[in-house]
Short mmCIF file of the C-alpha atoms (twelve columns), coordinates in Angstrom:
data_MODEL
# 
_entry.id   MODEL 
# 
loop_
_atom_site.group_PDB 
_atom_site.id 
_atom_site.type_symbol 
_atom_site.label_atom_id 
_atom_site.label_alt_id 
_atom_site.label_comp_id 
_atom_site.label_asym_id 
_atom_site.label_seq_id 
_atom_site.Cartn_x 
_atom_site.Cartn_y 
_atom_site.Cartn_z 
_atom_site.pdbx_PDB_model_num 
ATOM 1   C CA . UNK A 1   -0.101  -0.362  0.133  1 
ATOM 2   C CA . UNK A 2   1.244   3.263   -0.660 1 
ATOM 3   C CA . UNK A 3   2.303   6.191   1.911  1 
ATOM 4   C CA . UNK A 4   -0.750  7.681   3.378  1 
ATOM 5   C CA . UNK A 5   1.036   11.030  2.314  1 
ATOM 6   C CA . UNK A 6   0.977   9.773   -1.409 1 
ATOM 7   C CA . UNK A 7   -2.788  11.137  -2.138 1 
ATOM 8   C CA . UNK A 8   -3.338  8.187   -4.528 1 
ATOM 9   C CA . UNK A 9   -7.120  7.498   -4.906 1 
ATOM 10  C CA . UNK A 10  -6.853  4.218   -3.002 1 
ATOM 11  C CA . UNK A 11  -4.975  5.814   -0.040 1 
ATOM 12  C CA . UNK A 12  -8.204  8.597   0.013  1 
ATOM 13  C CA . UNK A 13  -10.411 5.517   -0.378 1 
ATOM 14  C CA . UNK A 14  -9.077  3.480   2.397  1 
ATOM 15  C CA . UNK A 15  -9.071  6.802   5.081  1 
ATOM 16  C CA . UNK A 16  -12.584 7.191   4.285  1 
ATOM 17  C CA . UNK A 17  -13.203 3.544   5.190  1 
ATOM 18  C CA . UNK A 18  -11.668 4.016   8.579  1 
ATOM 19  C CA . UNK A 19  -13.319 7.229   9.337  1 
ATOM 20  C CA . UNK A 20  -16.668 6.132   8.743  1 
ATOM 21  C CA . UNK A 21  -16.400 2.711   10.325 1 
ATOM 22  C CA . UNK A 22  -16.565 1.354   6.532  1 
ATOM 23  C CA . UNK A 23  -14.640 -2.576  6.149  1 
ATOM 24  C CA . UNK A 24  -11.148 -2.021  4.650  1 
ATOM 25  C CA . UNK A 25  -10.993 -2.251  0.732  1 
ATOM 26  C CA . UNK A 26  -8.521  -5.147  0.420  1 
ATOM 27  C CA . UNK A 27  -11.197 -7.287  2.510  1 
ATOM 28  C CA . UNK A 28  -13.959 -5.563  0.060  1 
ATOM 29  C CA . UNK A 29  -11.740 -7.157  -3.019 1 
ATOM 30  C CA . UNK A 30  -11.256 -9.979  -1.396 1 
ATOM 31  C CA . UNK A 31  -15.153 -10.962 -0.314 1 
ATOM 32  C CA . UNK A 32  -17.115 -8.186  -2.504 1 
ATOM 33  C CA . UNK A 33  -20.870 -7.594  -0.983 1 
ATOM 34  C CA . UNK A 34  -23.913 -6.910  -3.102 1 
ATOM 35  C CA . UNK A 35  -24.841 -3.911  -4.674 1 
ATOM 36  C CA . UNK A 36  -27.635 -3.993  -2.236 1 
ATOM 37  C CA . UNK A 37  -26.066 -4.714  0.835  1 
ATOM 38  C CA . UNK A 38  -22.681 -2.711  0.016  1 
ATOM 39  C CA . UNK A 39  -25.119 0.425   -0.263 1 
ATOM 40  C CA . UNK A 40  -27.047 0.144   2.928  1 
ATOM 41  C CA . UNK A 41  -24.253 -0.863  5.098  1 
ATOM 42  C CA . UNK A 42  -22.782 2.596   3.665  1 
ATOM 43  C CA . UNK A 43  -25.936 4.581   4.691  1 
ATOM 44  C CA . UNK A 44  -25.752 3.306   8.019  1 
ATOM 45  C CA . UNK A 45  -22.057 3.877   8.745  1 
ATOM 46  C CA . UNK A 46  -22.453 7.306   7.437  1 
ATOM 47  C CA . UNK A 47  -25.745 8.015   8.947  1 
ATOM 48  C CA . UNK A 48  -24.266 6.810   12.400 1 
ATOM 49  C CA . UNK A 49  -20.629 8.827   11.877 1 
ATOM 50  C CA . UNK A 50  -22.736 11.981  11.545 1 
ATOM 51  C CA . UNK A 51  -25.210 11.071  14.541 1 
ATOM 52  C CA . UNK A 52  -22.651 10.279  16.761 1 
ATOM 53  C CA . UNK A 53  -20.977 13.527  16.187 1 
ATOM 54  C CA . UNK A 54  -24.062 15.449  16.618 1 
ATOM 55  C CA . UNK A 55  -24.377 13.920  19.553 1 
ATOM 56  C CA . UNK A 56  -20.999 14.610  20.860 1 
ATOM 57  C CA . UNK A 57  -21.014 18.280  19.971 1 
ATOM 58  C CA . UNK A 58  -24.466 19.113  21.502 1 
ATOM 59  C CA . UNK A 59  -23.233 17.206  24.813 1 
ATOM 60  C CA . UNK A 60  -20.309 19.712  25.013 1 
ATOM 61  C CA . UNK A 61  -23.286 22.928  24.414 1 
ATOM 62  C CA . UNK A 62  -24.753 23.886  27.713 1 
ATOM 63  C CA . UNK A 63  -27.971 25.360  26.071 1 
ATOM 64  C CA . UNK A 64  -28.654 22.109  24.911 1 
ATOM 65  C CA . UNK A 65  -28.711 20.555  28.245 1 
ATOM 66  C CA . UNK A 66  -32.279 19.834  28.413 1 
ATOM 67  C CA . UNK A 67  -32.874 18.320  25.099 1 
ATOM 68  C CA . UNK A 68  -32.564 14.088  24.893 1 
ATOM 69  C CA . UNK A 69  -29.848 13.387  22.407 1 
ATOM 70  C CA . UNK A 70  -29.241 9.976   23.521 1 
ATOM 71  C CA . UNK A 71  -32.393 8.614   21.668 1 
ATOM 72  C CA . UNK A 72  -31.796 10.200  18.670 1 
ATOM 73  C CA . UNK A 73  -31.548 8.128   15.176 1 
ATOM 74  C CA . UNK A 74  -31.645 9.860   11.761 1 
ATOM 75  C CA . UNK A 75  -34.925 10.464  9.661  1 
ATOM 76  C CA . UNK A 76  -36.783 10.362  12.843 1 
ATOM 77  C CA . UNK A 77  -38.795 13.470  14.574 1 
ATOM 78  C CA . UNK A 78  -38.424 15.079  17.755 1 
ATOM 79  C CA . UNK A 79  -41.219 14.966  19.879 1 
ATOM 80  C CA . UNK A 80  -41.762 18.605  20.010 1 
ATOM 81  C CA . UNK A 81  -42.377 18.780  16.451 1 
ATOM 82  C CA . UNK A 82  -43.715 15.227  16.055 1 
ATOM 83  C CA . UNK A 83  -46.802 15.930  18.550 1 
ATOM 84  C CA . UNK A 84  -47.718 19.112  17.292 1 
ATOM 85  C CA . UNK A 85  -49.058 17.862  14.113 1 
ATOM 86  C CA . UNK A 86  -49.778 20.145  11.533 1 
ATOM 87  C CA . UNK A 87  -52.529 22.614  12.965 1 
ATOM 88  C CA . UNK A 88  -50.332 26.186  12.647 1 
ATOM 89  C CA . UNK A 89  -51.504 27.026  16.085 1 
ATOM 90  C CA . UNK A 90  -49.919 23.994  17.369 1 
ATOM 91  C CA . UNK A 91  -46.522 24.360  14.930 1 
ATOM 92  C CA . UNK A 92  -46.316 27.836  16.472 1 
ATOM 93  C CA . UNK A 93  -46.366 26.620  19.799 1 
ATOM 94  C CA . UNK A 94  -43.938 24.324  18.906 1 
ATOM 95  C CA . UNK A 95  -41.698 26.878  17.309 1 
ATOM 96  C CA . UNK A 96  -41.827 29.215  20.292 1 
ATOM 97  C CA . UNK A 97  -40.688 26.056  22.075 1 
ATOM 98  C CA . UNK A 98  -37.800 25.146  20.072 1 
ATOM 99  C CA . UNK A 99  -36.218 28.473  20.727 1 
ATOM 100 C CA . UNK A 100 -36.505 28.025  24.347 1 
ATOM 101 C CA . UNK A 101 -35.002 24.019  24.406 1 
ATOM 102 C CA . UNK A 102 -32.112 25.290  22.521 1 
ATOM 103 C CA . UNK A 103 -31.044 28.567  23.567 1 
ATOM 104 C CA . UNK A 104 -32.140 30.366  20.559 1 
ATOM 105 C CA . UNK A 105 -34.893 32.840  22.848 1 
ATOM 106 C CA . UNK A 106 -32.610 35.633  24.175 1 
ATOM 107 C CA . UNK A 107 -33.289 36.229  27.921 1 
ATOM 108 C CA . UNK A 108 -31.911 39.171  30.069 1 
ATOM 109 C CA . UNK A 109 -29.084 36.635  31.476 1 
ATOM 110 C CA . UNK A 110 -27.761 35.876  27.720 1 
ATOM 111 C CA . UNK A 111 -28.046 39.926  26.968 1 
ATOM 112 C CA . UNK A 112 -25.959 40.528  29.818 1 
ATOM 113 C CA . UNK A 113 -23.415 37.872  28.682 1 
ATOM 114 C CA . UNK A 114 -23.077 39.140  25.171 1 
ATOM 115 C CA . UNK A 115 -22.819 42.610  26.476 1 
ATOM 116 C CA . UNK A 116 -19.877 41.447  28.946 1 
ATOM 117 C CA . UNK A 117 -21.782 42.676  31.910 1 
ATOM 118 C CA . UNK A 118 -22.528 46.129  30.692 1 
ATOM 119 C CA . UNK A 119 -26.680 45.142  30.639 1 
ATOM 120 C CA . UNK A 120 -27.527 43.753  33.894 1 
ATOM 121 C CA . UNK A 121 -28.775 40.198  33.778 1 
ATOM 122 C CA . UNK A 122 -32.041 40.835  36.394 1 
ATOM 123 C CA . UNK A 123 -35.034 39.931  35.054 1 
ATOM 124 C CA . UNK A 124 -36.701 42.673  33.450 1 
ATOM 125 C CA . UNK A 125 -40.336 41.792  35.020 1 
ATOM 126 C CA . UNK A 126 -39.627 40.922  38.646 1 
ATOM 127 C CA . UNK A 127 -36.291 42.548  38.770 1 
ATOM 128 C CA . UNK A 128 -35.196 39.517  41.939 1 
ATOM 129 C CA . UNK A 129 -32.715 37.455  40.127 1 
ATOM 130 C CA . UNK A 130 -31.053 36.498  36.608 1 
ATOM 131 C CA . UNK A 131 -33.399 36.012  34.051 1 
ATOM 132 C CA . UNK A 132 -32.430 32.707  32.715 1 
ATOM 133 C CA . UNK A 133 -34.385 30.001  31.575 1 
ATOM 134 C CA . UNK A 134 -34.788 28.170  35.273 1 
ATOM 135 C CA . UNK A 135 -35.831 31.542  36.347 1 
ATOM 136 C CA . UNK A 136 -37.959 32.260  33.498 1 
ATOM 137 C CA . UNK A 137 -39.667 28.873  33.330 1 
ATOM 138 C CA . UNK A 138 -40.235 27.965  36.890 1 
ATOM 139 C CA . UNK A 139 -39.826 30.780  39.018 1 
ATOM 140 C CA . UNK A 140 -40.611 34.585  37.824 1 
ATOM 141 C CA . UNK A 141 -43.324 35.678  40.447 1 
ATOM 142 C CA . UNK A 142 -45.319 38.161  37.466 1 
ATOM 143 C CA . UNK A 143 -45.752 34.546  35.471 1 
ATOM 144 C CA . UNK A 144 -47.137 32.805  38.675 1 
ATOM 145 C CA . UNK A 145 -50.526 32.342  37.421 1 
ATOM 146 C CA . UNK A 146 -49.689 31.303  34.004 1 
ATOM 147 C CA . UNK A 147 -47.068 28.599  35.558 1 
ATOM 148 C CA . UNK A 148 -48.968 27.193  38.589 1 
ATOM 149 C CA . UNK A 149 -51.986 26.508  36.403 1 
ATOM 150 C CA . UNK A 150 -50.127 24.214  33.609 1 
ATOM 151 C CA . UNK A 151 -47.848 22.642  36.318 1 
ATOM 152 C CA . UNK A 152 -50.809 21.917  38.347 1 
ATOM 153 C CA . UNK A 153 -52.833 20.141  35.487 1 
ATOM 154 C CA . UNK A 154 -49.186 18.449  34.490 1 
ATOM 155 C CA . UNK A 155 -48.757 17.090  37.824 1 
ATOM 156 C CA . UNK A 156 -52.478 15.857  38.114 1 
ATOM 157 C CA . UNK A 157 -51.983 13.996  34.582 1 
ATOM 158 C CA . UNK A 158 -48.703 12.233  36.033 1 
ATOM 159 C CA . UNK A 159 -51.526 11.039  39.215 1 
ATOM 160 C CA . UNK A 160 -54.062 10.024  36.883 1 
ATOM 161 C CA . UNK A 161 -50.912 8.022   35.040 1 
ATOM 162 C CA . UNK A 162 -51.107 6.176   38.447 1 
ATOM 163 C CA . UNK A 163 -47.190 7.294   38.474 1 
ATOM 164 C CA . UNK A 164 -45.554 6.562   41.984 1 
ATOM 165 C CA . UNK A 165 -45.877 9.407   44.320 1 
ATOM 166 C CA . UNK A 166 -42.399 9.556   45.368 1 
ATOM 167 C CA . UNK A 167 -41.039 9.798   41.619 1 
ATOM 168 C CA . UNK A 168 -43.892 13.069  41.207 1 
ATOM 169 C CA . UNK A 169 -42.445 14.156  44.130 1 
ATOM 170 C CA . UNK A 170 -38.713 13.732  43.231 1 
ATOM 171 C CA . UNK A 171 -39.937 15.499  39.530 1 
ATOM 172 C CA . UNK A 172 -41.418 18.642  41.355 1 
ATOM 173 C CA . UNK A 173 -39.168 19.258  44.206 1 
ATOM 174 C CA . UNK A 174 -36.130 18.965  41.987 1 
ATOM 175 C CA . UNK A 175 -35.405 22.046  39.799 1 
ATOM 176 C CA . UNK A 176 -33.357 20.437  37.198 1 
ATOM 177 C CA . UNK A 177 -35.825 17.139  37.173 1 
ATOM 178 C CA . UNK A 178 -38.630 19.496  36.455 1 
ATOM 179 C CA . UNK A 179 -37.117 21.290  33.725 1 
ATOM 180 C CA . UNK A 180 -36.338 18.211  32.305 1 
ATOM 181 C CA . UNK A 181 -39.849 17.383  32.156 1 
ATOM 182 C CA . UNK A 182 -41.013 20.501  30.317 1 
ATOM 183 C CA . UNK A 183 -38.374 21.154  28.040 1 
ATOM 184 C CA . UNK A 184 -37.793 17.344  26.985 1 
ATOM 185 C CA . UNK A 185 -40.125 14.538  28.674 1 
ATOM 186 C CA . UNK A 186 -38.460 11.815  26.369 1 
ATOM 187 C CA . UNK A 187 -35.303 11.479  28.787 1 
ATOM 188 C CA . UNK A 188 -37.361 10.038  31.403 1 
ATOM 189 C CA . UNK A 189 -37.963 6.349   30.039 1 
ATOM 190 C CA . UNK A 190 -40.755 5.909   32.767 1 
ATOM 191 C CA . UNK A 191 -43.030 7.540   30.472 1 
ATOM 192 C CA . UNK A 192 -45.273 5.937   27.394 1 
ATOM 193 C CA . UNK A 193 -45.163 7.288   24.174 1 
ATOM 194 C CA . UNK A 194 -49.132 8.618   24.555 1 
ATOM 195 C CA . UNK A 195 -47.685 9.969   27.968 1 
ATOM 196 C CA . UNK A 196 -45.371 12.188  26.341 1 
ATOM 197 C CA . UNK A 197 -47.299 13.376  23.795 1 
ATOM 198 C CA . UNK A 198 -50.170 14.639  26.210 1 
ATOM 199 C CA . UNK A 199 -46.872 15.868  28.499 1 
ATOM 200 C CA . UNK A 200 -45.258 17.714  25.231 1 
ATOM 201 C CA . UNK A 201 -48.868 19.113  24.469 1 
ATOM 202 C CA . UNK A 202 -49.157 20.709  27.914 1 
ATOM 203 C CA . UNK A 203 -45.669 22.033  28.309 1 
ATOM 204 C CA . UNK A 204 -46.330 23.564  24.717 1 
ATOM 205 C CA . UNK A 205 -48.952 25.549  25.983 1 
ATOM 206 C CA . UNK A 206 -46.869 26.663  28.940 1 
ATOM 207 C CA . UNK A 207 -44.009 27.404  26.955 1 
ATOM 208 C CA . UNK A 208 -46.031 29.271  24.669 1 
ATOM 209 C CA . UNK A 209 -48.390 31.135  27.032 1 
ATOM 210 C CA . UNK A 210 -44.979 32.232  29.646 1 
ATOM 211 C CA . UNK A 211 -43.729 33.460  26.194 1 
ATOM 212 C CA . UNK A 212 -46.062 35.628  25.328 1 
ATOM 213 C CA . UNK A 213 -47.534 36.915  28.802 1 
ATOM 214 C CA . UNK A 214 -43.646 37.939  29.250 1 
ATOM 215 C CA . UNK A 215 -44.054 40.135  26.011 1 
ATOM 216 C CA . UNK A 216 -46.780 41.596  26.984 1 
ATOM 217 C CA . UNK A 217 -45.499 42.711  30.441 1 
ATOM 218 C CA . UNK A 218 -42.287 43.838  28.565 1 
ATOM 219 C CA . UNK A 219 -44.210 45.833  26.698 1 
ATOM 220 C CA . UNK A 220 -46.319 47.705  29.462 1 
# 
């Protein structure tokens, strides 16, 4: 085999098989697969390569820490979009939630960081503490009337699903657990698919109402 730096076609081909976890060209020459099986293998290996890279990069981004990437697969639609269906209003609500889930929605905490602290990070609604995702979704007292109604409905749904009381308590008493439930409940495998869809519907409405209530209060 030629040197790695030779730049030959065969060397480049060998390097590609290493990158994507494909069989060595030598093995393929000695035992050539059928066209159908080879195409299937290439597609699977390339998809898996990019999927693993995507998951690795996502785990390194703090803004995506509440999204469940472990169960992601090529060709599958995330529950936020899948559960919204084709109804324009639901899709619009899902778009707002995606902004929150991916950190695209700029809250006061991000504004402060981007301005190198020249802008205050305090919540513009309550002015009690920095307005980050946790504060916006779970803490801001100016949004409590909307939040409390949805949280109670969410808790009642889990009770109706006969989930253990201790489990429900752990979900709602811990901010991190509750944020995972609200932003992306698919990380909790004790939920059935139908339960995940219902929870997504409730939390989609919560995020949408919080978002618009915030806009309304800031415009006053």
